[in-house]
Coordinates of C-alpha atoms (C1' of nucleotides) in Angstrom, one line a residue:
Chain A
X11 CA -40.3 -5.5 -48.3
X12 CA -38.9 -5.0 -51.8
X13 CA -38.2 -8.2 -53.6
X14 CA -35.8 -8.2 -56.6
X15 CA -35.4 -10.8 -59.2
X16 CA -33.0 -12.9 -57.2
X17 CA -35.3 -12.9 -54.1
X18 CA -38.2 -14.0 -56.3
X19 CA -36.0 -16.7 -57.8
X20 CA -35.1 -17.9 -54.3
X21 CA -38.7 -18.0 -53.2
X22 CA -39.8 -19.9 -56.2
X23 CA -37.2 -22.6 -55.6
X24 CA -37.8 -22.8 -51.8
X25 CA -41.5 -23.2 -52.4
X26 CA -40.7 -26.3 -54.3
X27 CA -38.1 -27.7 -52.0
X28 CA -36.8 -25.9 -48.9
X29 CA -34.2 -28.6 -48.1
X30 CA -32.0 -27.7 -51.0
X31 CA -28.5 -27.0 -49.7
X32 CA -27.6 -23.4 -49.6
X33 CA -24.7 -24.1 -51.9
X34 CA -26.9 -25.4 -54.6
X35 CA -29.5 -22.7 -54.1
X36 CA -26.7 -20.1 -54.4
X37 CA -25.5 -21.6 -57.6
X38 CA -29.0 -21.7 -59.1
X39 CA -29.6 -18.0 -58.4
X40 CA -26.1 -17.0 -59.4
X41 CA -24.8 -15.8 -56.0
X42 CA -22.1 -16.9 -53.6
X43 CA -23.3 -19.1 -50.7
X44 CA -23.0 -16.4 -47.9
X45 CA -24.8 -13.8 -50.0
X46 CA -27.6 -16.3 -50.8
X47 CA -27.8 -17.4 -47.2
X48 CA -28.1 -13.8 -46.1
X49 CA -31.1 -13.2 -48.4
X50 CA -32.8 -16.4 -47.3
X51 CA -32.3 -15.5 -43.7
X52 CA -33.8 -12.0 -44.4
X53 CA -36.7 -13.5 -46.2
X54 CA -37.4 -15.7 -43.1
X55 CA -36.9 -13.0 -40.6
X56 CA -39.1 -10.5 -42.4
X57 CA -41.9 -13.0 -42.7
X58 CA -41.9 -13.2 -46.4
X59 CA -41.3 -16.9 -45.8
X60 CA -43.9 -17.5 -43.1
X61 CA -43.2 -21.1 -42.3
X62 CA -41.1 -24.1 -43.4
X63 CA -43.0 -27.4 -43.3
X64 CA -43.1 -31.0 -44.4
X65 CA -46.2 -31.9 -46.4
X66 CA -47.6 -35.3 -45.4
X67 CA -49.5 -37.6 -47.7
X68 CA -53.2 -37.1 -46.7
X69 CA -54.0 -40.7 -47.3
X70 CA -52.1 -41.4 -44.1
X71 CA -54.1 -39.1 -42.0
X72 CA -56.7 -40.3 -39.6
X73 CA -58.9 -37.6 -41.0
X74 CA -59.8 -39.2 -44.3
X75 CA -63.0 -37.2 -44.7
X76 CA -62.9 -33.8 -46.2
X77 CA -66.0 -31.6 -46.1
X78 CA -66.6 -28.3 -47.9
X79 CA -68.9 -26.1 -45.9
X80 CA -70.5 -22.9 -47.0
X81 CA -71.7 -20.6 -44.2
X82 CA -74.1 -17.7 -44.4
X83 CA -74.3 -15.4 -41.4
X84 CA -77.4 -13.8 -40.1
X85 CA -76.2 -10.2 -40.4
X86 CA -73.3 -8.2 -41.7
X87 CA -72.0 -7.1 -38.4
X88 CA -68.3 -6.9 -37.8
X89 CA -68.3 -8.2 -34.3
X90 CA -70.3 -11.2 -35.3
X91 CA -67.8 -12.0 -38.0
X92 CA -64.9 -11.5 -35.6
X93 CA -66.4 -13.9 -33.2
X94 CA -67.0 -16.5 -35.8
X95 CA -63.5 -16.2 -37.2
X96 CA -62.0 -16.8 -33.7
X97 CA -64.2 -19.9 -33.3
X98 CA -63.0 -21.2 -36.7
X99 CA -59.3 -20.6 -35.8
X100 CA -59.8 -22.6 -32.7
X101 CA -61.5 -25.5 -34.4
X102 CA -58.9 -28.0 -35.2
X103 CA -61.1 -29.7 -37.8
X104 CA -61.0 -26.6 -40.0
X105 CA -57.9 -26.6 -42.2
X106 CA -58.9 -23.6 -44.3
X107 CA -61.4 -20.8 -44.2
X108 CA -62.1 -18.1 -46.8
X109 CA -64.4 -15.1 -46.2
X110 CA -66.2 -14.5 -49.4
X111 CA -68.7 -12.2 -51.1
X112 CA -71.7 -13.7 -52.8
X113 CA -74.2 -16.2 -51.8
X114 CA -72.3 -17.3 -48.7
X115 CA -70.1 -15.5 -46.3
X116 CA -67.5 -18.2 -45.5
X117 CA -66.2 -21.3 -47.1
X118 CA -64.6 -23.9 -44.8
X119 CA -62.5 -26.9 -45.6
X120 CA -63.0 -29.3 -42.8
X121 CA -61.1 -32.5 -42.3
X122 CA -62.5 -35.1 -39.9
X123 CA -62.2 -38.8 -39.2
X124 CA -65.8 -39.8 -40.0
X125 CA -69.4 -38.5 -40.1
X126 CA -69.7 -38.7 -36.4
X127 CA -66.7 -36.3 -36.0
X128 CA -68.3 -34.0 -38.5
X129 CA -71.6 -34.0 -36.7
X130 CA -69.7 -33.2 -33.5
X131 CA -68.0 -30.3 -35.3
X132 CA -71.2 -29.0 -36.6
X133 CA -72.9 -29.1 -33.3
X134 CA -70.0 -27.5 -31.5
X135 CA -69.1 -24.8 -33.9
X136 CA -72.0 -24.1 -36.3
X137 CA -75.3 -25.1 -34.7
X138 CA -74.4 -23.5 -31.4
X139 CA -73.8 -20.2 -33.2
X140 CA -77.1 -18.3 -33.5
X141 CA -75.5 -15.8 -35.8
X142 CA -75.4 -18.4 -38.5
X143 CA -78.4 -18.3 -40.8
X144 CA -77.6 -21.4 -42.7
X145 CA -74.8 -23.6 -43.9
X146 CA -74.5 -26.3 -46.5
X147 CA -72.0 -29.1 -46.5
X148 CA -70.7 -31.2 -49.4
X149 CA -68.4 -34.1 -49.2
X150 CA -65.2 -34.0 -51.1
X151 CA -64.6 -37.4 -52.7
X152 CA -61.2 -36.5 -54.1
X153 CA -58.6 -33.9 -53.9
X154 CA -57.7 -33.3 -57.6
X155 CA -55.0 -30.7 -57.0
X156 CA -53.2 -29.2 -54.0
X157 CA -50.4 -26.7 -54.3
X158 CA -49.0 -24.5 -51.5
X159 CA -46.8 -22.5 -53.9
X160 CA -47.9 -19.0 -54.8
X161 CA -47.0 -17.5 -58.1
X162 CA -44.1 -15.1 -57.9
X163 CA -43.4 -13.6 -61.3
X164 CA -39.9 -12.7 -62.2
X165 CA -39.4 -9.0 -62.5
X166 CA -36.9 -6.6 -64.1
X167 CA -35.4 -5.0 -61.1
Chain B
X3 CA -46.4 -48.2 -44.4
X4 CA -47.0 -48.8 -40.8
X5 CA -46.6 -45.8 -38.5
X6 CA -46.0 -46.2 -34.8
X7 CA -46.3 -43.6 -32.1
X8 CA -42.9 -42.2 -32.7
X9 CA -43.4 -41.8 -36.4
X10 CA -46.6 -40.0 -35.8
X11 CA -44.9 -37.7 -33.3
X12 CA -42.1 -37.0 -35.8
X13 CA -44.7 -36.2 -38.6
X14 CA -46.6 -33.8 -36.3
X15 CA -43.5 -31.9 -35.5
X16 CA -42.1 -31.7 -39.1
X17 CA -45.5 -30.5 -40.3
X18 CA -45.0 -27.5 -38.1
X19 CA -41.4 -26.9 -38.8
X20 CA -39.2 -29.1 -41.0
X21 CA -36.0 -27.1 -40.3
X22 CA -35.7 -28.3 -36.7
X23 CA -32.3 -29.8 -36.2
X24 CA -32.3 -33.6 -36.0
X25 CA -30.8 -33.4 -32.6
X26 CA -33.7 -31.4 -31.2
X27 CA -36.2 -33.6 -33.1
X28 CA -34.6 -36.7 -31.6
X29 CA -34.9 -35.3 -28.1
X30 CA -38.5 -34.3 -28.6
X31 CA -39.5 -37.8 -29.6
X32 CA -37.2 -39.6 -27.2
X33 CA -34.8 -41.2 -29.6
X34 CA -31.1 -41.0 -30.3
X35 CA -30.2 -38.7 -33.2
X36 CA -29.1 -41.5 -35.6
X37 CA -32.3 -43.6 -34.9
X38 CA -34.4 -40.5 -35.4
X39 CA -32.6 -39.5 -38.6
X40 CA -33.1 -43.0 -40.0
X41 CA -36.9 -42.7 -39.4
X42 CA -37.1 -39.3 -41.0
X43 CA -35.2 -40.6 -44.0
X44 CA -37.5 -43.5 -44.3
X45 CA -40.6 -41.3 -44.1
X46 CA -39.2 -39.2 -46.9
X47 CA -38.1 -42.1 -49.0
X48 CA -41.4 -43.9 -48.7
X49 CA -43.4 -40.9 -49.6
X50 CA -45.2 -40.4 -46.3
X51 CA -43.6 -37.0 -46.4
X52 CA -44.4 -36.0 -49.9
X53 CA -42.6 -32.7 -50.0
X54 CA -40.7 -30.2 -48.0
X55 CA -41.5 -26.6 -48.7
X56 CA -41.3 -23.0 -47.6
X57 CA -44.7 -21.2 -47.3
X58 CA -44.7 -17.7 -48.6
X59 CA -46.9 -14.9 -47.4
X60 CA -49.6 -14.6 -50.0
X61 CA -49.7 -10.9 -49.6
X62 CA -46.5 -10.8 -51.5
X63 CA -47.7 -12.7 -54.4
X64 CA -48.5 -11.0 -57.6
X65 CA -51.7 -13.0 -57.5
X66 CA -53.6 -11.1 -54.9
X67 CA -57.0 -12.2 -56.0
X68 CA -58.5 -15.5 -54.8
X69 CA -61.6 -16.8 -56.4
X70 CA -63.7 -19.8 -55.3
X71 CA -65.4 -21.4 -58.2
X72 CA -68.0 -24.1 -58.1
X73 CA -68.4 -26.2 -61.3
X74 CA -71.2 -28.4 -62.4
X75 CA -70.6 -30.8 -65.2
X76 CA -73.0 -31.7 -67.9
X77 CA -73.1 -35.4 -67.3
X78 CA -71.6 -37.9 -64.9
X79 CA -69.3 -39.5 -67.4
X80 CA -65.9 -40.7 -66.2
X81 CA -64.0 -39.6 -69.3
X82 CA -65.4 -36.1 -69.1
X83 CA -64.3 -35.9 -65.6
X84 CA -60.8 -37.1 -66.4
X85 CA -60.4 -34.6 -69.2
X86 CA -61.5 -31.8 -66.9
X87 CA -59.2 -32.9 -64.1
X88 CA -56.3 -32.9 -66.6
X89 CA -57.2 -29.3 -67.7
X90 CA -57.3 -28.2 -64.0
X91 CA -54.0 -29.7 -63.2
X92 CA -52.5 -27.8 -66.2
X93 CA -54.0 -24.5 -65.2
X94 CA -51.4 -22.7 -63.1
X95 CA -54.1 -20.4 -61.7
X96 CA -55.8 -23.2 -59.9
X97 CA -54.1 -23.9 -56.6
X98 CA -56.6 -26.4 -55.3
X99 CA -59.4 -28.5 -56.7
X100 CA -61.8 -30.8 -54.9
X101 CA -64.2 -33.2 -56.5
X102 CA -67.4 -33.2 -54.5
X103 CA -70.9 -34.7 -54.2
X104 CA -73.9 -32.4 -54.0
X105 CA -75.0 -29.4 -55.9
X106 CA -71.6 -29.0 -57.7
X107 CA -69.1 -31.4 -59.0
X108 CA -65.9 -29.5 -58.3
X109 CA -64.7 -26.7 -56.2
X110 CA -61.7 -24.7 -57.3
X111 CA -59.5 -22.3 -55.5
X112 CA -58.1 -20.0 -58.1
X113 CA -55.4 -17.4 -57.6
X114 CA -55.0 -14.6 -60.2
X115 CA -53.5 -11.2 -60.5
X116 CA -56.7 -9.4 -61.3
X117 CA -60.1 -9.6 -62.9
X118 CA -58.7 -9.6 -66.3
X119 CA -56.5 -12.7 -65.5
X120 CA -59.6 -14.4 -64.0
X121 CA -61.6 -13.7 -67.1
X122 CA -58.8 -15.1 -69.1
X123 CA -58.8 -18.2 -67.0
X124 CA -62.5 -18.7 -67.3
X125 CA -62.4 -18.3 -71.1
X126 CA -59.5 -20.7 -71.5
X127 CA -60.5 -23.4 -69.0
X128 CA -64.2 -23.2 -68.3
X129 CA -66.1 -21.5 -71.1
X130 CA -64.3 -23.4 -73.7
X131 CA -65.3 -26.7 -72.1
X132 CA -68.7 -27.7 -73.4
X133 CA -69.1 -30.4 -70.7
X134 CA -69.5 -27.8 -68.1
X135 CA -73.1 -27.0 -67.4
X136 CA -72.6 -24.1 -65.2
X137 CA -70.2 -22.6 -62.8
X138 CA -70.4 -19.9 -60.1
X139 CA -67.6 -17.7 -58.8
X140 CA -67.3 -15.9 -55.6
X141 CA -64.5 -13.6 -54.5
X142 CA -62.5 -14.4 -51.4
X143 CA -62.0 -11.2 -49.5
X144 CA -59.9 -12.8 -46.8
X145 CA -58.2 -16.0 -45.9
X146 CA -59.2 -16.6 -42.4
X147 CA -57.3 -19.8 -41.8
X148 CA -54.8 -21.8 -43.8
X149 CA -53.0 -24.9 -42.5
X150 CA -51.1 -27.5 -44.4
X151 CA -50.8 -29.9 -41.5
X152 CA -53.0 -33.0 -41.4
X153 CA -54.1 -34.4 -38.1
X154 CA -52.1 -37.5 -37.1
X155 CA -53.4 -38.9 -33.9
X156 CA -51.0 -40.6 -31.5
X157 CA -51.7 -44.3 -31.3
X158 CA -50.8 -47.1 -28.9
X159 CA -48.5 -49.2 -31.0
Chain C
dG15 C1' -33.0 -50.3 -31.1
dT16 C1' -28.6 -47.5 -28.4
dT17 C1' -24.1 -45.3 -27.7
dG18 C1' -19.9 -43.2 -29.1
dA19 C1' -16.8 -41.6 -32.5
dA20 C1' -15.2 -40.0 -36.8
dA21 C1' -15.8 -37.7 -41.5
dG22 C1' -17.5 -34.6 -44.3
dC23 C1' -20.3 -31.2 -45.6
dC24 C1' -22.7 -27.1 -44.7
dA25 C1' -24.3 -23.0 -42.3
dG26 C1' -22.9 -19.0 -40.4
dT27 C1' -19.3 -15.4 -39.2
dA28 C1' -15.7 -12.3 -40.1
dA29 C1' -12.9 -9.4 -42.8
dC30 C1' -12.7 -7.2 -46.8
dT31 C1' -14.0 -5.2 -51.9
Chain D
dA19 C1' -25.0 -4.6 -52.1
dG20 C1' -21.1 -8.6 -53.0
dT21 C1' -16.8 -12.3 -52.4
dT22 C1' -13.3 -15.3 -50.2
dA23 C1' -11.6 -17.6 -46.1
dC24 C1' -12.4 -19.6 -41.9
dT25 C1' -14.7 -21.8 -38.0
dG26 C1' -18.1 -24.4 -35.6
dG27 C1' -21.9 -27.5 -35.7
dC28 C1' -24.7 -30.6 -37.6
dT29 C1' -25.7 -34.4 -40.5
dT30 C1' -24.4 -38.7 -41.7
dT31 C1' -22.0 -42.7 -41.4
dC32 C1' -19.9 -46.6 -39.1
dA33 C1' -18.5 -49.4 -35.3
dA34 C1' -19.7 -52.1 -31.4
dC35 C1' -23.3 -53.2 -28.2

DNA sequence: GTTGAAAGCCAGTAACT
DNA sequence: AGTTACTGGCTTTCAAC
C-alpha cells in the first residue's frame, strides 16, 4: 500500500494516541473529518495498522521478572527453526522473539512471575528441545526504554 | 492502586483491543456500561493504563533494519549509567533498552533505515562514549513474536 | 454498585464537487 | 481523491435506587 504524506502523518499521531477524536485528527492533518476517517479505516482494513491496544504499566503485572535469553540452535535446518518458532509463539511467557545472525540464533524476551516460573519455562520450552545447542539467560533489572512507535518519515508525495 | 478481578479483566481485554465499545466491554466483564466506563476512566487517570496506541506494521516503516546491541560499561558507577541511560532515551533509533546483569550491562533494540544509519548511531551514541568498554551488534533477520500485552492474572478479590 | 433516561458529541453514510 | 449535510449510535452524564 502506498502511503502519502497525510497517511504518514496520521500514523505518527495514532502511534502516540489512538483515542484522539477523528475531528481533532482531521484538523491536525488538514482534512475534513470524513476524509480523514476514510483514510484511517483504510489503514486499519489494509493491515497497515495491525492492532489498537492499551499499554499497561508493567509494574502492575504479576510477571515482574524479565529475562533476556539467547538461544543457539544445533543446526541451520529450516524445519528445526520452524518448529522452534511455533513453540515460541505458543509460549505465553515469551513477549518478544528475534531471529538473528551472529553468535546466537534467537533472542527472547521472557516475562515471568519468579525464578520458579522461569525454570518451568526453560524446562518446558528449551531443555526439552534437543535441537537447541545452548542458551544463555540474563536478568533484566530495569527497562530503560520501551517504545512501540516505528519511525515513519514524512515524504514529498 | 488496588485491582480487583474486574479491573484485571478489563485490562486484559483492552490490551488486546482498546477500540472495543464500552457497551461490549461492560457486557464482557459483567458490569453496567456506566460502571464499566468509570473503571476504565480511573485506570487511565491513575496511570495503570499508561498509553493508548495504534501498532503499525513494521514492514511499512522506513526503518527496516533491526539491530540487537549488547553493551558493556567500563565500570559499575551509577553516574556513568545515568548518563548512558539519558543518551539512550534521546536516541530515536533505540526503541527498547534493558539494563541487565551478566555478561553485558545493557541490551538495546535499535531500528534504523540501513547500515549507514546504524554506523551513524554507533558513532554518535556508542563510540563517542568512553565509558563503554565494548559492545556487540547482531542483525535481526526476523521478528518472530511481538506482544505488548503484559500478563494480568485473574485474582480472587 | 445498578438502572434508566437524557444530552451531546462523534462516527459513519450519503449525495455531491 | 475531496467537502458539506445528515443520521444513528455511543459516550458521558445525571437522577434515583
